[in-house]
Amino acid sequence: MSDKSTKFWDSSTEKTCIFIEISIMSKNLILEQENQVGWITINRPDQLNALNRETIAELHQALLDFRENANIGVVCITGAGEKAFVAGADIKEFADYTNSEGGALAATGQAILFNYIEQMNKPVIAAVNGFALGGGLELAMACHIRIASSNARMGLPEVSLGVIPGYGGTQRLPQLIGRGRANQLIFTGEMINATQANSWGLVNSVVEPAELKQEVMALAAKILKNAPNALEKAITAVNAGFDGISQGFNVEIESFAACFGTPEFRMGTQAFLRKEKANFRG
Ligand code: COA
């Protein structure tokens, strides 16, 4: 683990701020914290960051730690190297699996990683920096927001391997881009480029590779201005809409109601009435 702090001038607040960076290496991940943004970099570049079971378990632990860390308000996931975000589940690992092992792989992965990300208590952004294929695209789709670099390539090529997407791809891709386009991508197994992904709504925006981190940090900074509890409730309500639309409206009402009377609600509304901006994170 290494700690380093750098002073920088924040022109928006006109103050000198201290930027604290903490880096922790695990076997397959690099974990860093910059200000209140937790970065998870999947670090198997020789294997194009393919998700083996060990990496999935480490990702779960990292997300659990970031979830509990009150100093982290936004989580970002990316891949090491310049070539891949994640090129899929590790084909070398599952090539000899039986039906029940395949089923367990999908069920465990969905529970501890993909659904876990979607249900995180703070926004999770995918910085898609290259190939996002199969489980890699499924990982990006489980995140709340996707920003891609212009060299990104996305697809679900599982049928070319004689299998189907098993980490939520058949569900989240139609939700994001519509059934027809999702069927086209799933049935052909073809990749699309970042421009196409952007025009289909699969990613929120596309930037040059050198600008990806800066773009994600700028987006995170906007999110970090807002109330943590309200962000968590917003995630819950948006997710509930995909469990059935009437369920979504009911959860929205409950989540909306639960915000009233909280310290951050008082802080936000009182600041507005004083014509000031609330500072939720101190
Ligand atoms: N699982 C395991 N290993 C993978 C992998 C995956 N999903 N994707 C890439 N790798 C490995 C390759 O086997 C190779 O390892 P090796 O050097 O030990 O042989 C290494 O990563 C580099 O990949 P390579 O295929 O040589 O790179 P490339 O530039 O020629 O092609 C891709 C890049 C992404 C087009 C190609 O690697 C690919 O098609 N990967 C599989 C994508 C996929 O089907 N994903 C869905 C899995 S369910």
CSV table of C-alpha atoms and ligand atoms in Angstrom, one decimal:
chain,number,residue,atom,x,y,z
A,1,MET,CA,0.0,0.0,0.0
A,2,SER,CA,1.3,3.5,-0.8
A,3,ASP,CA,0.0,6.9,0.3
A,4,LYS,CA,0.8,10.1,-1.4
A,5,SER,CA,-0.8,13.5,-1.1
A,6,THR,CA,-0.5,16.4,-3.6
A,7,LYS,CA,-1.7,20.0,-3.2
A,8,PHE,CA,-3.7,21.5,-6.1
A,9,TRP,CA,-5.7,24.6,-6.8
A,10,ASP,CA,-9.4,24.1,-7.1
A,11,SER,CA,-10.6,27.0,-9.3
A,12,SER,CA,-14.3,26.2,-8.6
A,13,THR,CA,-13.9,26.9,-4.9
A,14,GLU,CA,-10.8,29.0,-5.2
A,15,LYS,CA,-9.1,27.1,-2.5
A,16,THR,CA,-5.9,25.0,-2.3
A,17,CYS,CA,-7.0,21.4,-1.8
A,18,ILE,CA,-5.1,18.3,-0.7
A,19,PHE,CA,-5.5,15.4,-3.1
A,20,ILE,CA,-4.9,12.1,-1.1
A,21,GLU,CA,-4.1,9.1,-3.1
A,22,ILE,CA,-4.1,5.6,-1.5
A,23,SER,CA,-3.1,2.6,-3.6
A,24,ILE,CA,-3.6,-1.0,-2.6
A,25,MET,CA,-2.5,-3.9,-4.8
A,26,SER,CA,-4.4,-7.1,-4.6
A,27,LYS,CA,-3.5,-10.0,-6.9
A,28,ASN,CA,-5.8,-9.1,-9.8
A,29,LEU,CA,-6.9,-5.5,-8.9
A,30,ILE,CA,-5.4,-2.1,-8.3
A,31,LEU,CA,-7.5,-0.2,-5.8
A,32,GLU,CA,-7.0,3.6,-5.5
A,33,GLN,CA,-8.8,6.4,-3.8
A,34,GLU,CA,-8.6,10.0,-5.2
A,35,ASN,CA,-10.5,12.5,-3.2
A,36,GLN,CA,-13.8,10.7,-2.7
A,37,VAL,CA,-13.6,8.5,-5.8
A,38,GLY,CA,-12.7,4.9,-5.4
A,39,TRP,CA,-11.0,3.4,-8.5
A,40,ILE,CA,-11.0,-0.3,-9.2
A,41,THR,CA,-8.6,-1.3,-12.0
A,42,ILE,CA,-8.8,-5.0,-13.2
A,43,ASN,CA,-5.2,-5.9,-13.6
A,44,ARG,CA,-4.7,-8.9,-15.8
A,45,PRO,CA,-3.6,-7.1,-19.0
A,46,ASP,CA,-1.9,-10.2,-20.4
A,47,GLN,CA,-5.3,-11.9,-20.4
A,48,LEU,CA,-7.1,-8.8,-21.5
A,49,ASN,CA,-8.4,-8.5,-18.0
A,50,ALA,CA,-10.6,-11.6,-18.4
A,51,LEU,CA,-12.8,-12.3,-15.3
A,52,ASN,CA,-11.7,-15.5,-13.6
A,53,ARG,CA,-13.4,-16.6,-10.4
A,54,GLU,CA,-10.6,-15.2,-8.3
A,55,THR,CA,-10.9,-11.8,-9.9
A,56,ILE,CA,-14.7,-11.8,-9.4
A,57,ALA,CA,-14.2,-12.7,-5.7
A,58,GLU,CA,-11.7,-9.8,-5.3
A,59,LEU,CA,-14.0,-7.4,-7.1
A,60,HIS,CA,-16.8,-8.4,-4.6
A,61,GLN,CA,-14.5,-7.7,-1.7
A,62,ALA,CA,-13.3,-4.4,-3.1
A,63,LEU,CA,-16.9,-3.3,-3.7
A,64,LEU,CA,-17.8,-4.3,-0.2
A,65,ASP,CA,-14.9,-2.3,1.2
A,66,PHE,CA,-15.8,0.8,-0.9
A,67,ARG,CA,-19.5,0.4,0.0
A,68,GLU,CA,-18.7,0.6,3.7
A,69,ASN,CA,-16.1,3.4,3.2
A,70,ALA,CA,-17.9,6.7,4.0
A,71,ASN,CA,-15.0,8.7,2.4
A,72,ILE,CA,-15.8,7.2,-1.0
A,73,GLY,CA,-18.9,8.6,-2.7
A,74,VAL,CA,-18.4,7.3,-6.3
A,75,VAL,CA,-16.8,4.1,-7.5
A,76,CYS,CA,-15.2,3.8,-10.9
A,77,ILE,CA,-14.2,0.5,-12.6
A,78,THR,CA,-11.7,0.2,-15.5
A,79,GLY,CA,-9.2,-2.2,-17.0
A,80,ALA,CA,-5.4,-2.1,-16.9
A,81,GLY,CA,-3.5,-1.5,-20.1
A,82,GLU,CA,-4.6,0.3,-23.3
A,83,LYS,CA,-6.3,-2.6,-25.0
A,84,ALA,CA,-9.1,-3.9,-22.9
A,85,PHE,CA,-11.6,-3.0,-20.3
A,86,VAL,CA,-12.5,-6.7,-19.8
A,87,ALA,CA,-12.5,-9.2,-22.7
A,88,GLY,CA,-15.0,-11.5,-21.0
A,89,ALA,CA,-15.3,-14.3,-18.6
A,90,ASP,CA,-12.2,-16.4,-18.5
A,91,ILE,CA,-12.8,-18.9,-21.2
A,92,LYS,CA,-9.8,-21.0,-20.2
A,93,GLU,CA,-11.3,-21.4,-16.8
A,94,PHE,CA,-14.8,-22.5,-17.8
A,95,ALA,CA,-14.0,-24.5,-21.0
A,96,ASP,CA,-14.4,-27.9,-19.2
A,97,TYR,CA,-17.3,-27.1,-16.9
A,98,THR,CA,-20.4,-29.3,-16.5
A,99,ASN,CA,-24.0,-27.9,-16.7
A,100,SER,CA,-24.2,-27.6,-12.9
A,101,GLU,CA,-20.8,-25.9,-12.7
A,102,GLY,CA,-21.9,-23.5,-15.5
A,103,GLY,CA,-25.1,-22.7,-13.6
A,104,ALA,CA,-23.2,-22.1,-10.4
A,105,LEU,CA,-20.7,-19.8,-12.2
A,106,ALA,CA,-23.5,-17.6,-13.6
A,107,ALA,CA,-25.5,-17.6,-10.3
A,108,THR,CA,-22.6,-16.8,-8.1
A,109,GLY,CA,-21.2,-14.1,-10.5
A,110,GLN,CA,-24.6,-12.4,-10.8
A,111,ALA,CA,-25.1,-12.4,-7.0
A,112,ILE,CA,-21.7,-11.3,-5.8
A,113,LEU,CA,-20.7,-9.0,-8.7
A,114,PHE,CA,-23.1,-7.9,-11.3
A,115,ASN,CA,-26.3,-7.5,-9.2
A,116,TYR,CA,-24.1,-6.3,-6.4
A,117,ILE,CA,-22.8,-3.4,-8.5
A,118,GLU,CA,-26.3,-2.5,-9.7
A,119,GLN,CA,-27.5,-2.4,-6.1
A,120,MET,CA,-24.5,-0.5,-4.7
A,121,ASN,CA,-25.3,2.3,-2.2
A,122,LYS,CA,-23.3,4.8,-4.3
A,123,PRO,CA,-23.0,5.4,-8.0
A,124,VAL,CA,-20.7,3.1,-10.0
A,125,ILE,CA,-19.2,4.4,-13.3
A,126,ALA,CA,-17.6,2.1,-15.9
A,127,ALA,CA,-14.6,3.7,-17.7
A,128,VAL,CA,-14.6,1.5,-20.7
A,129,ASN,CA,-11.1,1.8,-22.1
A,130,GLY,CA,-11.0,-0.9,-24.8
A,131,PHE,CA,-12.6,-4.3,-25.5
A,132,ALA,CA,-15.7,-4.8,-23.4
A,133,LEU,CA,-16.8,-8.3,-24.5
A,134,GLY,CA,-19.1,-10.9,-23.0
A,135,GLY,CA,-18.7,-10.6,-19.2
A,136,GLY,CA,-16.8,-7.4,-19.8
A,137,LEU,CA,-19.8,-5.7,-21.4
A,138,GLU,CA,-22.0,-7.3,-18.8
A,139,LEU,CA,-19.8,-5.7,-16.1
A,140,ALA,CA,-20.0,-2.3,-17.8
A,141,MET,CA,-23.8,-2.7,-18.1
A,142,ALA,CA,-24.2,-3.5,-14.4
A,143,CYS,CA,-22.6,-0.2,-13.6
A,144,HIS,CA,-24.9,2.8,-13.3
A,145,ILE,CA,-23.1,4.9,-16.0
A,146,ARG,CA,-20.7,4.1,-18.8
A,147,ILE,CA,-18.1,6.4,-20.3
A,148,ALA,CA,-16.1,4.9,-23.2
A,149,SER,CA,-12.9,5.8,-24.9
A,150,SER,CA,-12.9,6.1,-28.6
A,151,ASN,CA,-11.0,2.8,-29.0
A,152,ALA,CA,-13.6,0.8,-27.1
A,153,ARG,CA,-15.2,-2.2,-28.8
A,154,MET,CA,-18.3,-3.8,-27.3
A,155,GLY,CA,-20.2,-7.0,-27.9
A,156,LEU,CA,-21.6,-10.2,-26.5
A,157,PRO,CA,-19.8,-13.0,-28.5
A,158,GLU,CA,-20.9,-15.9,-26.3
A,159,VAL,CA,-23.0,-17.7,-29.0
A,160,SER,CA,-19.8,-18.0,-31.0
A,161,LEU,CA,-18.5,-20.1,-28.1
A,162,GLY,CA,-21.6,-22.2,-28.0
A,163,VAL,CA,-23.0,-20.5,-24.9
A,164,ILE,CA,-25.2,-17.5,-24.1
A,165,PRO,CA,-24.4,-14.4,-21.9
A,166,GLY,CA,-24.8,-15.6,-18.3
A,167,TYR,CA,-23.9,-12.5,-16.3
A,168,GLY,CA,-27.1,-10.6,-17.0
A,169,GLY,CA,-26.4,-9.7,-20.6
A,170,THR,CA,-29.7,-11.0,-22.0
A,171,GLN,CA,-31.5,-8.8,-19.6
A,172,ARG,CA,-29.5,-5.6,-19.3
A,173,LEU,CA,-28.7,-5.2,-23.0
A,174,PRO,CA,-32.4,-5.0,-24.1
A,175,GLN,CA,-33.1,-2.7,-21.2
A,176,LEU,CA,-30.3,-0.3,-22.4
A,177,ILE,CA,-30.6,-0.4,-26.2
A,178,GLY,CA,-34.0,-2.1,-26.9
A,179,ARG,CA,-34.8,-5.7,-27.8
A,180,GLY,CA,-34.2,-5.5,-31.5
A,181,ARG,CA,-30.7,-4.1,-31.3
A,182,ALA,CA,-29.9,-6.4,-28.4
A,183,ASN,CA,-31.0,-9.4,-30.3
A,184,GLN,CA,-28.9,-8.3,-33.3
A,185,LEU,CA,-25.8,-8.0,-31.0
A,186,ILE,CA,-26.5,-11.3,-29.2
A,187,PHE,CA,-27.3,-13.3,-32.3
A,188,THR,CA,-24.5,-12.1,-34.4
A,189,GLY,CA,-21.9,-11.9,-31.6
A,190,GLU,CA,-20.5,-8.9,-33.5
A,191,MET,CA,-18.7,-6.0,-31.8
A,192,ILE,CA,-19.7,-2.4,-32.2
A,193,ASN,CA,-17.4,0.6,-31.9
A,194,ALA,CA,-17.7,3.4,-29.4
A,195,THR,CA,-19.6,5.7,-31.8
A,196,GLN,CA,-22.2,3.1,-32.5
A,197,ALA,CA,-22.5,2.2,-28.8
A,198,ASN,CA,-23.0,5.9,-28.1
A,199,SER,CA,-25.7,6.4,-30.7
A,200,TRP,CA,-27.5,3.3,-29.4
A,201,GLY,CA,-27.4,4.6,-25.8
A,202,LEU,CA,-25.2,1.7,-24.6
A,203,VAL,CA,-22.6,4.3,-23.3
A,204,ASN,CA,-23.3,7.8,-22.0
A,205,SER,CA,-20.4,9.5,-23.8
A,206,VAL,CA,-17.2,8.9,-25.7
A,207,VAL,CA,-13.9,10.6,-25.2
A,208,GLU,CA,-10.3,10.2,-26.4
A,209,PRO,CA,-8.4,7.5,-24.5
A,210,ALA,CA,-6.1,10.1,-22.8
A,211,GLU,CA,-9.1,12.0,-21.6
A,212,LEU,CA,-11.1,9.1,-20.1
A,213,LYS,CA,-10.0,9.3,-16.5
A,214,GLN,CA,-10.4,13.1,-16.5
A,215,GLU,CA,-13.9,12.9,-18.0
A,216,VAL,CA,-14.9,10.3,-15.4
A,217,MET,CA,-13.5,12.3,-12.5
A,218,ALA,CA,-15.3,15.4,-13.8
A,219,LEU,CA,-18.6,13.5,-13.8
A,220,ALA,CA,-17.9,12.0,-10.4
A,221,ALA,CA,-17.2,15.5,-9.0
A,222,LYS,CA,-20.6,16.6,-10.1
A,223,ILE,CA,-22.2,13.6,-8.5
A,224,LEU,CA,-20.2,14.2,-5.3
A,225,LYS,CA,-21.8,17.6,-4.8
A,226,ASN,CA,-25.1,15.8,-4.1
A,227,ALA,CA,-26.5,14.2,-1.0
A,228,PRO,CA,-25.2,10.6,-0.4
A,229,ASN,CA,-28.4,9.3,1.2
A,230,ALA,CA,-30.5,10.7,-1.7
A,231,LEU,CA,-28.2,9.2,-4.3
A,232,GLU,CA,-28.5,5.8,-2.6
A,233,LYS,CA,-32.3,6.1,-2.6
A,234,ALA,CA,-32.3,7.2,-6.3
A,235,ILE,CA,-30.4,4.1,-7.2
A,236,THR,CA,-32.9,1.9,-5.3
A,237,ALA,CA,-35.9,3.6,-7.0
A,238,VAL,CA,-34.4,3.4,-10.5
A,239,ASN,CA,-33.5,-0.3,-10.0
A,240,ALA,CA,-37.0,-1.1,-8.7
A,241,GLY,CA,-38.5,0.1,-12.0
A,242,PHE,CA,-36.9,-2.9,-13.7
A,243,ASP,CA,-38.7,-5.3,-11.2
A,244,GLY,CA,-42.0,-4.2,-12.6
A,245,ILE,CA,-43.2,-0.7,-13.3
A,246,SER,CA,-45.8,-0.5,-10.5
A,247,GLN,CA,-43.2,-1.8,-8.0
A,248,GLY,CA,-40.9,1.1,-9.2
A,249,PHE,CA,-43.5,3.8,-8.5
A,250,ASN,CA,-44.2,2.3,-5.0
A,251,VAL,CA,-40.5,2.2,-4.2
A,252,GLU,CA,-40.0,5.7,-5.5
A,253,ILE,CA,-42.7,6.9,-3.1
A,254,GLU,CA,-41.2,5.0,-0.1
A,255,SER,CA,-37.7,6.2,-1.0
A,256,PHE,CA,-38.9,9.8,-1.5
A,257,ALA,CA,-40.6,9.7,1.9
A,258,ALA,CA,-37.6,8.3,3.6
A,259,CYS,CA,-35.5,11.3,2.6
A,260,PHE,CA,-37.7,13.8,4.6
A,261,GLY,CA,-36.3,14.8,8.0
A,262,THR,CA,-32.8,13.4,7.4
A,263,PRO,CA,-29.9,15.7,8.3
A,264,GLU,CA,-28.9,16.0,4.7
A,265,PHE,CA,-32.5,16.9,3.6
A,266,ARG,CA,-32.5,19.7,6.2
A,267,MET,CA,-29.0,20.8,5.1
A,268,GLY,CA,-30.0,20.8,1.4
A,269,THR,CA,-33.3,22.6,1.8
A,270,GLN,CA,-32.0,25.1,4.4
A,271,ALA,CA,-29.0,25.9,2.1
A,272,PHE,CA,-31.4,26.5,-0.8
A,273,LEU,CA,-33.5,28.9,1.3
A,274,ARG,CA,-30.3,30.8,2.3
A,275,LYS,CA,-29.4,30.9,-1.4
A,276,GLU,CA,-26.3,28.8,-0.7
A,277,LYS,CA,-25.1,25.5,-1.9
A,278,ALA,CA,-25.1,22.6,0.6
A,279,ASN,CA,-21.8,21.0,1.4
A,280,PHE,CA,-22.9,17.4,2.1
A,281,ARG,CA,-19.4,15.8,2.4
A,282,GLY,CA,-17.6,18.3,4.6
B,1,COA,N1,-10.8,-15.5,-21.5
B,1,COA,C1,-9.5,-16.0,-21.3
B,1,COA,N2,-8.5,-15.5,-22.0
B,1,COA,C2,-8.7,-14.4,-22.8
B,1,COA,C3,-9.9,-13.9,-23.1
B,1,COA,C4,-11.0,-14.5,-22.3
B,1,COA,N3,-12.3,-14.0,-22.5
B,1,COA,N4,-9.8,-12.9,-24.0
B,1,COA,C5,-8.5,-12.8,-24.3
B,1,COA,N5,-7.8,-13.7,-23.6
B,1,COA,C6,-6.4,-14.0,-23.6
B,1,COA,C7,-6.0,-14.7,-24.9
B,1,COA,O1,-6.2,-16.1,-24.8
B,1,COA,C8,-4.5,-14.3,-25.0
B,1,COA,O2,-3.8,-15.1,-24.0
B,1,COA,P1,-2.5,-16.0,-24.4
B,1,COA,O3,-1.5,-14.9,-24.7
B,1,COA,O4,-2.2,-16.7,-23.1
B,1,COA,O5,-2.9,-16.8,-25.6
B,1,COA,C9,-4.5,-12.9,-24.5
B,1,COA,O6,-5.7,-12.7,-23.7
B,1,COA,C10,-4.5,-11.9,-25.6
B,1,COA,O7,-5.6,-12.1,-26.4
B,1,COA,P2,-5.5,-12.3,-28.0
B,1,COA,O8,-6.6,-13.1,-28.5
B,1,COA,O9,-4.1,-12.8,-28.4
B,1,COA,O10,-5.6,-10.8,-28.5
B,1,COA,P3,-6.1,-10.2,-29.9
B,1,COA,O11,-5.8,-8.8,-29.9
B,1,COA,O12,-5.7,-11.1,-31.0
B,1,COA,O13,-7.7,-10.4,-29.8
B,1,COA,C11,-9.9,-10.3,-28.7
B,1,COA,C12,-8.5,-9.7,-28.9
B,1,COA,C13,-10.6,-9.5,-27.6
B,1,COA,C14,-10.6,-10.0,-30.0
B,1,COA,C15,-9.8,-11.8,-28.5
B,1,COA,O14,-8.9,-12.0,-27.4
B,1,COA,C16,-11.1,-12.4,-28.1
B,1,COA,O15,-11.9,-12.7,-29.0
B,1,COA,N6,-11.3,-12.8,-26.8
B,1,COA,C17,-12.4,-13.5,-26.3
B,1,COA,C18,-13.7,-12.6,-26.3
B,1,COA,C19,-14.9,-13.4,-25.8
B,1,COA,O16,-15.3,-14.3,-26.5
B,1,COA,N7,-15.4,-13.0,-24.7
B,1,COA,C20,-16.6,-13.6,-24.1
B,1,COA,C21,-16.2,-14.7,-23.2
B,1,COA,S1,-17.7,-15.5,-22.5
